[in-house]
mmCIF file of C-alpha atoms in Angstrom:
data_model
loop_
_atom_site.group_PDB
_atom_site.id
_atom_site.type_symbol
_atom_site.label_atom_id
_atom_site.label_comp_id
_atom_site.label_asym_id
_atom_site.label_seq_id
_atom_site.Cartn_x
_atom_site.Cartn_y
_atom_site.Cartn_z
ATOM 1 C CA MET D 115 201.758 164.593 132.300
ATOM 2 C CA SER D 116 199.702 161.808 130.776
ATOM 3 C CA LYS D 117 199.096 162.020 127.060
ATOM 4 C CA ASP D 118 197.179 160.455 124.206
ATOM 5 C CA ILE D 119 194.216 158.106 124.020
ATOM 6 C CA TYR D 120 194.948 154.390 123.864
ATOM 7 C CA VAL D 121 192.525 151.812 122.449
ATOM 8 C CA ILE D 122 193.101 148.205 123.486
ATOM 9 C CA VAL D 123 192.392 146.337 120.266
ATOM 10 C CA GLU D 124 190.502 143.061 120.511
ATOM 11 C CA GLN D 125 191.277 140.384 117.957
ATOM 12 C CA ARG D 126 190.050 136.826 117.705
ATOM 13 C CA ASP D 127 191.896 134.330 115.520
ATOM 14 C CA GLY D 128 193.811 137.256 114.039
ATOM 15 C CA VAL D 129 190.675 139.182 113.077
ATOM 16 C CA VAL D 130 190.261 142.635 114.637
ATOM 17 C CA GLN D 131 186.806 142.986 116.157
ATOM 18 C CA LYS D 132 184.410 145.698 115.006
ATOM 19 C CA VAL D 133 184.124 147.284 118.454
ATOM 20 C CA SER D 134 187.832 148.157 118.369
ATOM 21 C CA ILE D 135 187.417 149.993 115.066
ATOM 22 C CA GLU D 136 184.443 151.876 116.508
ATOM 23 C CA LEU D 137 186.556 152.894 119.501
ATOM 24 C CA ILE D 138 189.420 154.137 117.331
ATOM 25 C CA GLY D 139 186.926 156.366 115.509
ATOM 26 C CA GLU D 140 185.539 157.733 118.762
ATOM 27 C CA ALA D 141 189.029 158.144 120.222
ATOM 28 C CA LYS D 142 190.034 160.205 117.197
ATOM 29 C CA LYS D 143 187.172 162.650 117.875
ATOM 30 C CA LEU D 144 188.076 162.954 121.547
ATOM 31 C CA ALA D 145 191.784 163.290 120.781
ATOM 32 C CA ALA D 146 191.081 166.182 118.410
ATOM 33 C CA GLU D 147 189.349 168.040 121.244
ATOM 34 C CA LEU D 148 192.278 167.397 123.586
ATOM 35 C CA GLY D 149 195.054 168.055 121.085
ATOM 36 C CA GLN D 150 196.336 164.515 121.534
ATOM 37 C CA ASP D 151 196.913 161.423 119.366
ATOM 38 C CA VAL D 152 195.313 157.992 119.164
ATOM 39 C CA ALA D 153 197.352 154.864 119.815
ATOM 40 C CA ALA D 154 196.053 151.370 119.134
ATOM 41 C CA VAL D 155 197.454 148.540 121.251
ATOM 42 C CA LEU D 156 197.446 145.319 119.196
ATOM 43 C CA ILE D 157 197.973 142.210 121.317
ATOM 44 C CA GLY D 158 198.290 138.632 120.016
ATOM 45 C CA HIS D 159 200.539 136.333 118.018
ATOM 46 C CA ASN D 160 201.409 136.805 114.341
ATOM 47 C CA ILE D 161 199.062 139.784 114.149
ATOM 48 C CA ALA D 162 201.415 142.590 113.095
ATOM 49 C CA ASP D 163 199.857 142.604 109.608
ATOM 50 C CA GLN D 164 196.739 144.235 111.121
ATOM 51 C CA ALA D 165 198.628 147.372 112.200
ATOM 52 C CA LYS D 166 198.296 149.201 108.874
ATOM 53 C CA MET D 167 194.520 148.735 108.869
ATOM 54 C CA LEU D 168 194.249 150.260 112.360
ATOM 55 C CA GLY D 169 196.077 153.317 111.084
ATOM 56 C CA GLU D 170 193.687 153.589 108.152
ATOM 57 C CA TYR D 171 190.820 153.917 110.628
ATOM 58 C CA GLY D 172 192.476 156.661 112.650
ATOM 59 C CA ALA D 173 195.289 155.395 114.889
ATOM 60 C CA SER D 174 198.384 157.573 114.453
ATOM 61 C CA LYS D 175 200.537 154.899 116.063
ATOM 62 C CA VAL D 176 200.126 151.196 116.734
ATOM 63 C CA LEU D 177 201.846 149.384 119.594
ATOM 64 C CA VAL D 178 202.269 145.715 118.661
ATOM 65 C CA ILE D 179 202.780 143.148 121.425
ATOM 66 C CA ASP D 180 203.410 139.810 119.713
ATOM 67 C CA HIS D 181 204.242 136.658 121.671
ATOM 68 C CA PRO D 182 203.305 132.947 121.420
ATOM 69 C CA VAL D 183 201.702 133.098 124.880
ATOM 70 C CA LEU D 184 199.142 135.489 123.394
ATOM 71 C CA GLU D 185 198.005 133.161 120.597
ATOM 72 C CA HIS D 186 194.774 132.311 122.434
ATOM 73 C CA TYR D 187 193.157 134.659 124.901
ATOM 74 C CA THR D 188 193.887 133.931 128.546
ATOM 75 C CA THR D 189 193.566 136.474 131.308
ATOM 76 C CA GLU D 190 197.026 136.824 132.850
ATOM 77 C CA PRO D 191 199.208 137.377 129.743
ATOM 78 C CA TYR D 192 196.795 139.925 128.271
ATOM 79 C CA VAL D 193 196.411 141.807 131.551
ATOM 80 C CA LYS D 194 200.197 141.850 131.997
ATOM 81 C CA ALA D 195 200.637 143.231 128.467
ATOM 82 C CA VAL D 196 198.156 146.081 128.977
ATOM 83 C CA GLU D 197 199.595 146.844 132.423
ATOM 84 C CA TYR D 198 203.065 147.163 130.886
ATOM 85 C CA VAL D 199 201.815 149.606 128.232
ATOM 86 C CA ILE D 200 200.064 151.824 130.770
ATOM 87 C CA LYS D 201 203.001 151.954 133.169
ATOM 88 C CA ASN D 202 205.581 152.629 130.455
ATOM 89 C CA TYR D 203 203.675 154.898 128.048
ATOM 90 C CA GLU D 204 201.429 156.748 130.531
ATOM 91 C CA PRO D 205 198.283 157.287 128.436
ATOM 92 C CA ASN D 206 195.689 159.875 129.411
ATOM 93 C CA ILE D 207 192.698 157.696 128.480
ATOM 94 C CA VAL D 208 192.423 153.946 127.856
ATOM 95 C CA LEU D 209 189.384 152.446 126.110
ATOM 96 C CA PHE D 210 188.292 148.811 125.919
ATOM 97 C CA GLY D 211 185.342 147.187 124.181
ATOM 98 C CA ALA D 212 182.689 145.976 126.641
ATOM 99 C CA SER D 213 182.977 142.446 125.270
ATOM 100 C CA SER D 214 183.646 139.283 127.237
ATOM 101 C CA ILE D 215 187.386 139.886 126.806
ATOM 102 C CA GLY D 216 187.260 143.615 127.579
ATOM 103 C CA ARG D 217 185.158 143.024 130.669
ATOM 104 C CA ASP D 218 187.686 140.455 131.866
ATOM 105 C CA VAL D 219 190.836 142.502 131.247
ATOM 106 C CA ALA D 220 189.814 146.078 132.116
ATOM 107 C CA PRO D 221 188.925 145.714 135.820
ATOM 108 C CA ARG D 222 192.062 143.692 136.526
ATOM 109 C CA VAL D 223 194.230 146.296 134.819
ATOM 110 C CA ALA D 224 192.460 149.083 136.745
ATOM 111 C CA GLY D 225 193.274 147.302 139.994
ATOM 112 C CA ARG D 226 196.932 146.843 139.116
ATOM 113 C CA VAL D 227 197.552 150.444 138.026
ATOM 114 C CA HIS D 228 195.338 151.841 140.795
ATOM 115 C CA THR D 229 192.835 153.857 138.786
ATOM 116 C CA GLY D 230 189.090 153.971 138.230
ATOM 117 C CA LEU D 231 187.068 152.200 135.559
ATOM 118 C CA THR D 232 183.633 153.054 134.176
ATOM 119 C CA ALA D 233 182.038 149.960 132.654
ATOM 120 C CA ASP D 234 179.593 149.518 129.769
ATOM 121 C CA CYS D 235 179.594 153.138 128.584
ATOM 122 C CA THR D 236 177.210 154.321 125.903
ATOM 123 C CA ARG D 237 178.611 157.848 125.502
ATOM 124 C CA LEU D 238 181.947 159.608 125.932
ATOM 125 C CA ASP D 239 182.521 163.364 126.087
ATOM 126 C CA VAL D 240 185.406 165.739 126.671
ATOM 127 C CA ASP D 241 183.990 169.007 125.367
ATOM 128 C CA VAL D 242 181.532 170.331 127.970
ATOM 129 C CA THR D 243 179.484 172.281 125.427
ATOM 130 C CA LYS D 244 178.704 169.072 123.513
ATOM 131 C CA TYR D 245 177.910 167.345 126.792
ATOM 132 C CA GLN D 246 175.515 170.167 127.701
ATOM 133 C CA ASP D 247 173.724 169.717 124.370
ATOM 134 C CA TYR D 248 173.309 166.021 125.181
ATOM 135 C CA LEU D 249 171.918 166.819 128.631
ATOM 136 C CA ARG D 250 169.358 169.232 127.173
ATOM 137 C CA LYS D 251 168.131 166.682 124.638
ATOM 138 C CA ALA D 252 168.238 163.456 126.645
ATOM 139 C CA THR D 253 167.696 164.369 130.303
ATOM 140 C CA SER D 254 165.345 166.268 132.576
ATOM 141 C CA LEU D 255 168.180 168.085 134.358
ATOM 142 C CA PRO D 256 167.223 171.731 135.052
ATOM 143 C CA GLU D 257 168.761 174.268 132.682
ATOM 144 C CA GLU D 258 170.408 176.187 135.516
ATOM 145 C CA LYS D 259 172.407 173.088 136.496
ATOM 146 C CA ILE D 260 173.385 172.379 132.890
ATOM 147 C CA ALA D 261 174.486 175.979 132.315
ATOM 148 C CA ALA D 262 176.509 175.950 135.555
ATOM 149 C CA LEU D 263 178.898 173.224 134.337
ATOM 150 C CA ASP D 264 182.534 174.266 134.031
ATOM 151 C CA THR D 265 183.226 174.550 130.298
ATOM 152 C CA SER D 266 186.986 174.393 130.907
ATOM 153 C CA ASP D 267 186.680 170.832 132.284
ATOM 154 C CA ARG D 268 188.785 168.537 130.048
ATOM 155 C CA TYR D 269 188.225 165.290 131.914
ATOM 156 C CA LEU D 270 186.560 162.380 130.146
ATOM 157 C CA LYS D 271 182.856 162.266 130.944
ATOM 158 C CA MET D 272 181.796 158.603 130.782
ATOM 159 C CA THR D 273 178.047 158.010 130.564
ATOM 160 C CA ARG D 274 176.461 154.630 131.249
ATOM 161 C CA PRO D 275 173.062 153.148 132.215
ATOM 162 C CA ALA D 276 172.524 152.628 135.944
ATOM 163 C CA PHE D 277 169.843 151.145 138.206
ATOM 164 C CA GLY D 278 168.660 148.692 135.575
ATOM 165 C CA GLY D 279 168.722 151.294 132.833
ATOM 166 C CA ASN D 280 166.283 153.586 134.613
ATOM 167 C CA ILE D 281 168.789 156.435 134.823
ATOM 168 C CA MET D 282 171.929 157.495 132.982
ATOM 169 C CA ALA D 283 174.982 158.176 135.137
ATOM 170 C CA THR D 284 177.963 160.258 134.022
ATOM 171 C CA ILE D 285 181.208 159.436 135.817
ATOM 172 C CA VAL D 286 184.458 161.428 135.906
ATOM 173 C CA CYS D 287 187.800 160.124 137.199
ATOM 174 C CA ARG D 288 189.618 163.267 138.361
ATOM 175 C CA ASN D 289 192.116 161.943 140.879
ATOM 176 C CA TYR D 290 193.733 158.958 139.161
ATOM 177 C CA GLU D 291 195.242 158.208 135.767
ATOM 178 C CA PRO D 292 194.663 156.904 133.231
ATOM 179 C CA GLN D 293 190.929 157.488 132.805
ATOM 180 C CA MET D 294 189.537 154.110 131.750
ATOM 181 C CA ALA D 295 186.273 152.892 130.275
ATOM 182 C CA THR D 296 184.761 149.878 128.584
ATOM 183 C CA VAL D 297 182.385 150.872 125.791
ATOM 184 C CA ARG D 298 179.393 148.896 124.585
ATOM 185 C CA PRO D 299 179.759 147.467 121.042
ATOM 186 C CA GLY D 300 177.629 149.145 118.400
ATOM 187 C CA VAL D 301 177.272 152.431 120.290
ATOM 188 C CA MET D 302 179.895 154.389 118.368
ATOM 189 C CA ALA D 303 179.672 154.887 114.620
ATOM 190 C CA MET D 304 182.216 153.190 112.369
ATOM 191 C CA PRO D 305 184.830 155.702 111.188
ATOM 192 C CA GLU D 306 185.657 156.301 107.556
ATOM 193 C CA ARG D 307 188.691 154.453 106.260
ATOM 194 C CA ASN D 308 191.652 156.241 104.684
ATOM 195 C CA VAL D 309 193.693 153.622 102.859
ATOM 196 C CA ASP D 310 196.526 156.107 102.361
ATOM 197 C CA ALA D 311 197.125 156.567 106.089
ATOM 198 C CA VAL D 312 200.313 155.000 107.442
ATOM 199 C CA PRO D 313 200.638 154.729 111.231
ATOM 200 C CA GLU D 314 203.835 154.623 113.232
ATOM 201 C CA VAL D 315 204.266 150.975 114.234
ATOM 202 C CA ILE D 316 206.077 150.302 117.510
ATOM 203 C CA THR D 317 207.057 146.778 118.540
ATOM 204 C CA VAL D 318 206.735 146.454 122.308
ATOM 205 C CA ASP D 319 208.475 143.865 124.470
ATOM 206 C CA ALA D 320 206.205 143.568 127.505
ATOM 207 C CA GLY D 321 208.441 141.015 129.227
ATOM 208 C CA LEU D 322 206.089 138.116 128.567
ATOM 209 C CA SER D 323 207.053 134.457 128.752
ATOM 210 C CA MET D 324 205.274 131.126 128.463
ATOM 211 C CA ASP D 325 205.372 130.976 132.281
ATOM 212 C CA ASP D 326 202.706 133.710 132.307
ATOM 213 C CA MET D 327 200.197 131.126 131.103
ATOM 214 C CA ASN D 328 198.530 130.154 134.384
ATOM 215 C CA VAL D 329 195.822 128.040 132.761
ATOM 216 C CA GLU D 330 196.102 125.197 130.281
ATOM 217 C CA ILE D 331 194.024 125.325 127.102
ATOM 218 C CA LEU D 332 193.114 121.752 126.222
ATOM 219 C CA GLU D 333 191.054 122.462 123.144
ATOM 220 C CA VAL D 334 189.505 125.349 121.243
ATOM 221 C CA VAL D 335 186.021 124.402 120.050
ATOM 222 C CA HIS D 336 184.235 126.522 117.461
ATOM 223 C CA PRO D 337 180.445 126.171 117.207
ATOM 224 C CA GLU D 338 179.202 124.615 113.972
ATOM 225 C CA LYS D 339 176.784 127.476 113.458
ATOM 226 C CA LYS D 340 177.704 130.849 114.831
ATOM 227 C CA ALA D 341 174.795 132.795 116.276
ATOM 228 C CA VAL D 342 174.344 136.109 114.499
ATOM 229 C CA ASP D 343 175.065 139.093 116.736
ATOM 230 C CA ILE D 344 172.218 141.577 116.357
ATOM 231 C CA THR D 345 174.739 144.427 116.481
ATOM 232 C CA GLU D 346 176.054 143.168 113.115
ATOM 233 C CA ALA D 347 172.637 142.790 111.459
ATOM 234 C CA LYS D 348 171.629 145.174 108.667
ATOM 235 C CA ILE D 349 167.916 144.451 109.164
ATOM 236 C CA LEU D 350 166.183 143.885 112.516
ATOM 237 C CA VAL D 351 162.572 142.972 113.226
ATOM 238 C CA SER D 352 162.038 143.735 116.896
ATOM 239 C CA GLY D 353 159.140 142.886 119.200
ATOM 240 C CA GLY D 354 157.821 144.407 122.407
ATOM 241 C CA ARG D 355 154.924 143.960 124.790
ATOM 242 C CA GLY D 356 152.453 144.035 121.909
ATOM 243 C CA VAL D 357 153.845 140.742 120.574
ATOM 244 C CA GLY D 358 151.945 139.095 123.425
ATOM 245 C CA GLY D 359 154.129 136.053 124.034
ATOM 246 C CA PRO D 360 156.741 133.703 122.560
ATOM 247 C CA GLU D 361 154.397 132.655 119.769
ATOM 248 C CA GLY D 362 154.262 136.270 118.628
ATOM 249 C CA PHE D 363 157.978 136.153 117.878
ATOM 250 C CA ASP D 364 157.300 133.346 115.370
ATOM 251 C CA LEU D 365 155.541 135.952 113.209
ATOM 252 C CA LEU D 366 158.534 138.263 113.519
ATOM 253 C CA ARG D 367 160.937 135.456 112.578
ATOM 254 C CA GLU D 368 158.920 134.798 109.434
ATOM 255 C CA LEU D 369 159.197 138.450 108.400
ATOM 256 C CA ALA D 370 162.886 138.614 109.314
ATOM 257 C CA GLU D 371 163.575 135.522 107.214
ATOM 258 C CA GLU D 372 161.907 137.057 104.161
ATOM 259 C CA LEU D 373 163.944 140.242 104.622
ATOM 260 C CA GLY D 374 167.222 138.445 105.330
ATOM 261 C CA GLY D 375 167.349 139.993 108.799
ATOM 262 C CA GLU D 376 167.382 139.022 112.464
ATOM 263 C CA VAL D 377 164.857 139.147 115.300
ATOM 264 C CA ALA D 378 165.368 141.405 118.304
ATOM 265 C CA SER D 379 163.334 142.440 121.332
ATOM 266 C CA SER D 380 162.724 145.151 123.884
ATOM 267 C CA ARG D 381 163.396 144.359 127.531
ATOM 268 C CA ILE D 382 159.894 143.062 128.241
ATOM 269 C CA GLY D 383 160.362 140.140 125.855
ATOM 270 C CA VAL D 384 163.499 139.036 127.679
ATOM 271 C CA ASP D 385 162.110 139.608 131.173
ATOM 272 C CA ASN D 386 159.066 137.463 130.323
ATOM 273 C CA GLY D 387 161.216 134.692 128.877
ATOM 274 C CA TRP D 388 159.828 135.068 125.367
ATOM 275 C CA ILE D 389 163.265 135.408 123.774
ATOM 276 C CA GLU D 390 166.902 135.075 124.798
ATOM 277 C CA LYS D 391 168.866 137.901 126.435
ATOM 278 C CA SER D 392 171.285 138.169 123.501
ATOM 279 C CA ARG D 393 168.422 139.604 121.406
ATOM 280 C CA GLN D 394 167.636 142.526 123.719
ATOM 281 C CA VAL D 395 167.984 146.079 122.391
ATOM 282 C CA GLY D 396 168.227 149.026 124.779
ATOM 283 C CA GLN D 397 170.237 150.525 127.598
ATOM 284 C CA THR D 398 170.404 147.216 129.453
ATOM 285 C CA GLY D 399 170.741 145.236 126.225
ATOM 286 C CA LYS D 400 172.638 145.958 123.041
ATOM 287 C CA THR D 401 172.973 149.073 120.927
ATOM 288 C CA VAL D 402 172.236 148.509 117.242
ATOM 289 C CA ARG D 403 172.570 150.573 114.065
ATOM 290 C CA PRO D 404 170.865 148.559 111.297
ATOM 291 C CA ASN D 405 169.867 149.937 107.920
ATOM 292 C CA LEU D 406 166.265 148.967 108.723
ATOM 293 C CA TYR D 407 164.645 148.594 112.166
ATOM 294 C CA ILE D 408 161.043 147.374 112.311
ATOM 295 C CA ALA D 409 159.568 147.932 115.784
ATOM 296 C CA CYS D 410 156.528 145.698 116.317
ATOM 297 C CA GLY D 411 154.382 146.417 119.360
ATOM 298 C CA ILE D 412 157.125 148.495 121.007
ATOM 299 C CA SER D 413 155.914 151.633 122.773
ATOM 300 C CA GLY D 414 159.355 153.233 122.594
ATOM 301 C CA ALA D 415 160.478 153.934 126.155
ATOM 302 C CA ILE D 416 163.598 156.095 126.320
ATOM 303 C CA GLN D 417 165.638 153.086 127.507
ATOM 304 C CA HIS D 418 164.782 151.219 124.303
ATOM 305 C CA GLN D 419 165.253 154.218 122.038
ATOM 306 C CA ALA D 420 168.766 154.664 123.405
ATOM 307 C CA GLY D 421 169.661 151.287 121.919
ATOM 308 C CA MET D 422 168.275 151.763 118.407
ATOM 309 C CA GLU D 423 167.818 155.448 117.605
ATOM 310 C CA GLY D 424 170.897 155.337 115.370
ATOM 311 C CA SER D 425 169.078 153.047 112.910
ATOM 312 C CA GLU D 426 169.074 154.414 109.360
ATOM 313 C CA PHE D 427 165.350 153.810 108.724
ATOM 314 C CA ILE D 428 162.747 152.948 111.359
ATOM 315 C CA ILE D 429 159.309 151.437 110.772
ATOM 316 C CA ALA D 430 156.907 151.245 113.719
ATOM 317 C CA ILE D 431 153.864 148.951 113.821
ATOM 318 C CA ASN D 432 151.588 149.752 116.762
ATOM 319 C CA LYS D 433 147.930 150.185 117.675
ATOM 320 C CA ASP D 434 148.782 153.416 119.503
ATOM 321 C CA GLU D 435 149.519 156.098 116.939
ATOM 322 C CA LYS D 436 150.712 158.499 119.653
ATOM 323 C CA CYS D 437 153.287 156.245 121.348
ATOM 324 C CA PRO D 438 156.913 157.485 121.426
ATOM 325 C CA MET D 439 158.093 154.924 118.877
ATOM 326 C CA MET D 440 155.620 156.273 116.336
ATOM 327 C CA GLN D 441 157.079 159.744 116.854
ATOM 328 C CA LEU D 442 160.621 158.448 116.357
ATOM 329 C CA ALA D 443 159.816 156.306 113.300
ATOM 330 C CA ASP D 444 160.361 157.328 109.698
ATOM 331 C CA LEU D 445 157.216 155.345 108.814
ATOM 332 C CA GLY D 446 154.407 154.410 111.187
ATOM 333 C CA ILE D 447 151.773 151.740 110.554
ATOM 334 C CA VAL D 448 148.746 151.915 112.878
ATOM 335 C CA GLY D 449 147.140 148.533 113.497
ATOM 336 C CA ASP D 450 147.435 145.048 114.955
ATOM 337 C CA LEU D 451 150.897 143.618 114.339
ATOM 338 C CA LYS D 452 149.441 140.097 114.308
ATOM 339 C CA VAL D 453 147.516 141.080 111.197
ATOM 340 C CA ILE D 454 150.046 143.417 109.590
ATOM 341 C CA VAL D 455 153.243 141.381 110.018
ATOM 342 C CA PRO D 456 151.958 138.208 108.254
ATOM 343 C CA LYS D 457 150.570 140.333 105.403
ATOM 344 C CA LEU D 458 153.859 142.165 105.096
ATOM 345 C CA ALA D 459 155.816 138.890 105.046
ATOM 346 C CA LYS D 460 153.487 137.497 102.357
ATOM 347 C CA ALA D 461 153.784 140.644 100.243
ATOM 348 C CA ILE D 462 157.583 140.417 100.356
ATOM 349 C CA ARG D 463 157.480 136.707 99.550
ATOM 350 C CA ASP D 464 155.138 137.281 96.601
ATOM 351 C CA TYR D 465 157.356 140.082 95.303
ATOM 352 C CA LYS D 466 160.449 137.866 95.487
ATOM 353 C CA GLU D 467 158.625 135.113 93.626
ATOM 354 C CA SER D 468 157.544 137.547 90.927
ATOM 355 C CA GLN D 469 161.152 138.559 90.357
ATOM 356 C CA LYS D 470 162.052 134.961 89.540
ATOM 357 C CA LEU D 471 159.632 134.825 86.594
#
């Protein structure tokens, strides 16, 4: 019988990525409901020193696969390593981050071990009662269908956007093991860290060799200035249809600069070419959890709310005081964003100047 929840840890240049920590936290919650443990699979070269930290975030054991062929990410060695773990340790559930690496590895592993994969998940459930609560709050499914769900079902319920984000689909893999999913970064909350926790560390020989490298890396080039990922930003100033065009985002950039934040957008801004895709928040974009989210000219469709409703404090600026975003916001400002945003940026700038005196 398959057991335990495995998280495939993503590291770049020896640094564990935030999405992997988020997944360990979520895996710990799911494992508690199943009566299982969480195992982190750490793959790379000279990365064993990261194992203790993974235990502090909730992994009861850490499988370390360390080999020179894994120093830089290439598809075949990493896929072979994960395949070895699944075939030899038989996990119940395997989770990957829905990053460029996770999206490359997960489907290939699923094909090799002959199981299903649900991609780009935004929610994971085991307990049916909790899943029913979600359905009541976030869907229009009739109560009789929600109440009819089998509460003894212990399969992983993997929820993801479908049909361009217009519906949410929940997928269950009942006939094959392990149950596998890639999970969107920023969706799951960061777990608390217990520095006293000490995981069991297991060194795994996955049978790798330098011959597994089927591509040649000529050079690793790092950009001079790394673009800020909006999922990492503490403050976001986000624009929607009310911004009116690309020039409207210049006003938002001015405010974001004064606040030390980043600019984001709803889907309409990306679809119209006003701003790049990497700045999109929502079901078909990114999920963010900033300390402050300022929604400018965003009506607040459910697809957008799904990507930012975890924000700590939300300010909405909109002419329509009855739009959904105004109802969601902690503070609503009724008016023209093209008037309000410049005044707000100036007020912040003046305040900062006054503090220098």
